[in-house]
Short mmCIF file of N, CA and C in Angstrom, two decimals:
data_model
loop_
_atom_site.label_atom_id
_atom_site.label_comp_id
_atom_site.label_asym_id
_atom_site.label_seq_id
_atom_site.Cartn_x
_atom_site.Cartn_y
_atom_site.Cartn_z
N UNK A 1 -60.72 118.24 -122.34
CA UNK A 1 -59.64 119.41 -122.49
C UNK A 1 -59.85 119.76 -123.80
N UNK A 2 -60.07 121.06 -124.25
CA UNK A 2 -60.22 121.51 -125.48
C UNK A 2 -58.85 121.90 -126.18
N UNK A 3 -58.92 121.92 -127.34
CA UNK A 3 -57.52 122.27 -128.17
C UNK A 3 -56.90 123.49 -127.96
N UNK A 4 -57.57 124.43 -127.24
CA UNK A 4 -56.92 125.83 -126.95
C UNK A 4 -56.11 125.61 -125.47
N UNK A 5 -56.61 124.63 -124.65
CA UNK A 5 -55.87 124.49 -123.36
C UNK A 5 -54.38 124.03 -123.52
N UNK A 6 -53.61 124.45 -122.86
CA UNK A 6 -52.16 124.21 -122.73
C UNK A 6 -51.93 123.45 -121.47
N UNK A 7 -51.16 122.40 -121.26
CA UNK A 7 -50.58 121.86 -120.02
C UNK A 7 -49.72 122.58 -119.50
N UNK A 8 -49.75 123.38 -118.15
CA UNK A 8 -48.89 124.28 -117.67
C UNK A 8 -48.18 123.58 -116.69
N UNK A 9 -46.87 123.56 -116.60
CA UNK A 9 -46.08 122.82 -115.79
C UNK A 9 -45.74 123.66 -114.59
N UNK A 10 -45.70 123.34 -113.26
CA UNK A 10 -45.07 124.45 -112.40
C UNK A 10 -43.73 124.78 -112.51
N UNK A 11 -43.32 125.98 -112.03
CA UNK A 11 -41.72 126.12 -112.20
C UNK A 11 -41.21 125.17 -111.43
N UNK A 12 -39.70 125.21 -111.92
CA UNK A 12 -38.77 124.02 -110.95
C UNK A 12 -38.35 124.76 -110.03
N UNK A 13 -38.47 124.25 -108.59
CA UNK A 13 -37.73 124.86 -107.51
C UNK A 13 -36.64 123.87 -107.23
N UNK A 14 -35.55 124.93 -106.80
CA UNK A 14 -34.29 124.26 -106.65
C UNK A 14 -34.38 124.10 -105.02
N UNK A 15 -33.95 122.74 -104.32
CA UNK A 15 -34.14 122.84 -102.79
C UNK A 15 -32.95 123.55 -102.48
N UNK A 16 -33.20 124.05 -101.34
CA UNK A 16 -32.26 125.10 -100.65
C UNK A 16 -30.92 124.16 -100.18
N UNK A 17 -30.95 123.03 -99.96
CA UNK A 17 -29.63 122.43 -99.72
C UNK A 17 -28.87 121.64 -101.04
N UNK A 18 -29.54 121.91 -102.39
CA UNK A 18 -28.89 121.60 -103.37
C UNK A 18 -27.58 122.54 -103.69
N UNK A 19 -27.58 123.37 -103.29
CA UNK A 19 -26.22 124.21 -103.68
C UNK A 19 -25.22 123.72 -102.46
N UNK A 20 -25.43 123.60 -101.41
CA UNK A 20 -24.54 122.87 -100.41
C UNK A 20 -24.21 121.44 -100.87
N UNK A 21 -24.91 120.80 -101.37
CA UNK A 21 -24.65 119.51 -101.76
C UNK A 21 -23.62 119.49 -102.91
N UNK A 22 -23.87 120.71 -103.80
CA UNK A 22 -23.06 120.60 -105.03
C UNK A 22 -21.56 121.24 -104.80
N UNK A 23 -21.76 121.98 -103.70
CA UNK A 23 -20.46 122.53 -103.28
C UNK A 23 -19.51 121.75 -102.44
N UNK A 24 -20.24 120.67 -101.80
CA UNK A 24 -19.45 119.59 -101.03
C UNK A 24 -19.09 118.65 -102.13
N UNK A 25 -19.77 118.39 -103.31
CA UNK A 25 -19.35 117.24 -104.17
C UNK A 25 -18.05 118.14 -105.00
N UNK A 26 -18.09 119.26 -105.12
CA UNK A 26 -16.71 120.11 -105.70
C UNK A 26 -15.82 119.95 -104.88
N UNK A 27 -15.70 120.35 -103.63
CA UNK A 27 -15.01 119.99 -102.73
C UNK A 27 -14.36 118.91 -102.75
N UNK A 28 -14.82 117.76 -102.64
CA UNK A 28 -14.60 116.33 -102.68
C UNK A 28 -13.66 116.11 -103.68
N UNK A 29 -14.17 116.73 -105.08
CA UNK A 29 -13.18 116.36 -106.04
C UNK A 29 -11.84 117.09 -106.22
N UNK A 30 -11.80 118.37 -105.70
CA UNK A 30 -10.90 119.18 -105.42
C UNK A 30 -9.88 118.64 -104.19
N UNK A 31 -10.51 118.14 -103.09
CA UNK A 31 -9.59 117.38 -102.53
C UNK A 31 -9.04 116.19 -102.85
N UNK A 32 -9.86 115.32 -103.75
CA UNK A 32 -9.17 114.16 -104.28
C UNK A 32 -7.98 114.53 -105.26
N UNK A 33 -8.30 115.53 -105.91
CA UNK A 33 -7.17 115.96 -106.86
C UNK A 33 -5.92 116.45 -106.07
N UNK A 34 -6.13 117.09 -105.22
CA UNK A 34 -5.03 117.79 -104.18
C UNK A 34 -4.37 116.57 -103.45
N UNK A 35 -5.05 115.46 -103.25
CA UNK A 35 -4.21 114.25 -102.64
C UNK A 35 -3.50 113.58 -103.61
N UNK A 36 -3.95 113.50 -105.04
CA UNK A 36 -3.46 112.77 -105.75
C UNK A 36 -2.02 113.70 -106.15
N UNK A 37 -2.02 114.94 -106.41
CA UNK A 37 -0.85 115.65 -106.63
C UNK A 37 0.27 115.57 -105.85
N UNK A 38 -0.35 115.67 -104.28
CA UNK A 38 0.80 115.76 -103.18
C UNK A 38 1.13 114.01 -103.26
N UNK A 39 0.61 113.11 -103.56
CA UNK A 39 1.14 111.92 -103.58
C UNK A 39 2.11 111.70 -104.50
N UNK A 40 1.91 112.19 -105.93
CA UNK A 40 2.98 112.35 -107.03
C UNK A 40 3.89 113.15 -106.66
N UNK A 41 3.80 114.25 -105.80
CA UNK A 41 4.97 115.22 -105.55
C UNK A 41 5.82 114.50 -104.75
N UNK A 42 5.31 113.66 -103.74
CA UNK A 42 6.38 112.71 -102.68
C UNK A 42 7.14 111.88 -103.49
N UNK A 43 6.24 111.27 -104.21
CA UNK A 43 6.95 109.97 -105.11
C UNK A 43 8.05 110.65 -105.96
N UNK A 44 8.14 111.95 -106.58
CA UNK A 44 9.09 112.55 -107.42
C UNK A 44 9.98 112.86 -106.34
N UNK A 45 9.81 113.69 -105.29
CA UNK A 45 10.94 113.78 -104.27
C UNK A 45 11.77 112.66 -104.06
N UNK A 46 11.19 111.52 -103.69
CA UNK A 46 11.87 110.39 -103.43
C UNK A 46 12.79 109.72 -104.41
N UNK A 47 12.15 110.07 -105.70
CA UNK A 47 12.88 109.53 -106.98
C UNK A 47 14.24 110.38 -107.12
N UNK A 48 13.82 111.84 -106.82
CA UNK A 48 14.94 112.46 -106.94
C UNK A 48 16.31 112.28 -105.99
N UNK A 49 15.83 112.22 -104.74
CA UNK A 49 16.71 111.91 -103.94
C UNK A 49 17.48 110.38 -104.18
N UNK A 50 16.71 109.40 -104.60
CA UNK A 50 17.34 108.26 -105.01
C UNK A 50 18.64 108.48 -106.31
N UNK A 51 18.10 109.56 -106.96
CA UNK A 51 19.01 109.74 -108.38
C UNK A 51 20.19 110.26 -107.83
N UNK A 52 19.88 111.35 -106.77
CA UNK A 52 20.84 112.06 -106.40
C UNK A 52 22.01 111.28 -105.45
N UNK A 53 21.21 110.23 -104.92
CA UNK A 53 22.40 109.42 -104.18
C UNK A 53 23.09 108.55 -105.09
N UNK A 54 22.54 108.05 -106.24
CA UNK A 54 23.22 107.27 -107.15
C UNK A 54 24.20 108.16 -108.12
N UNK A 55 24.15 109.47 -108.08
CA UNK A 55 24.76 110.18 -108.94
C UNK A 55 26.03 110.57 -108.02
N UNK A 56 25.97 110.82 -106.60
CA UNK A 56 27.14 110.80 -105.89
C UNK A 56 27.91 109.59 -105.78
N UNK A 57 27.26 108.16 -105.75
CA UNK A 57 28.19 107.06 -105.76
C UNK A 57 28.76 106.91 -106.90
N UNK A 58 28.38 107.10 -108.38
CA UNK A 58 28.86 107.33 -109.44
C UNK A 58 30.30 108.35 -109.50
N UNK A 59 29.94 109.70 -109.05
CA UNK A 59 31.08 110.53 -109.05
C UNK A 59 32.20 110.08 -107.95
N UNK A 60 32.19 109.02 -106.98
CA UNK A 60 33.02 108.65 -106.19
C UNK A 60 33.74 107.66 -106.84
N UNK A 61 33.09 106.72 -107.52
CA UNK A 61 33.59 105.51 -108.30
C UNK A 61 34.35 106.13 -109.14
N UNK A 62 34.06 107.15 -110.01
CA UNK A 62 34.70 107.90 -111.08
C UNK A 62 36.04 108.50 -110.57
N UNK A 63 36.11 109.21 -109.41
CA UNK A 63 37.21 109.56 -108.72
C UNK A 63 38.25 108.52 -108.33
N UNK A 64 37.71 107.49 -107.69
CA UNK A 64 38.52 106.17 -107.40
C UNK A 64 39.14 105.87 -108.60
N UNK A 65 38.50 105.43 -109.60
CA UNK A 65 39.04 104.75 -111.14
C UNK A 65 40.01 105.82 -111.63
N UNK A 66 39.98 107.27 -111.35
CA UNK A 66 40.87 108.16 -111.89
C UNK A 66 42.45 107.93 -111.14
N UNK A 67 42.20 107.50 -109.89
CA UNK A 67 43.47 107.71 -109.00
C UNK A 67 44.61 106.37 -109.36
#
């Protein structure tokens, strides 16, 4: 090989299914995040219900104490 020759690499070819794999991966991440958010949402709803029930009990106790 002489000094004037250069090593030419072929252009990179992207596999036709690569975009589908990338999309599936991104959808998997989005689905996982949605499941986490839905789970957090349900836990918060349960916590709110428990606090509301406790609040009602305290209101009844206060009324009974005032009588």
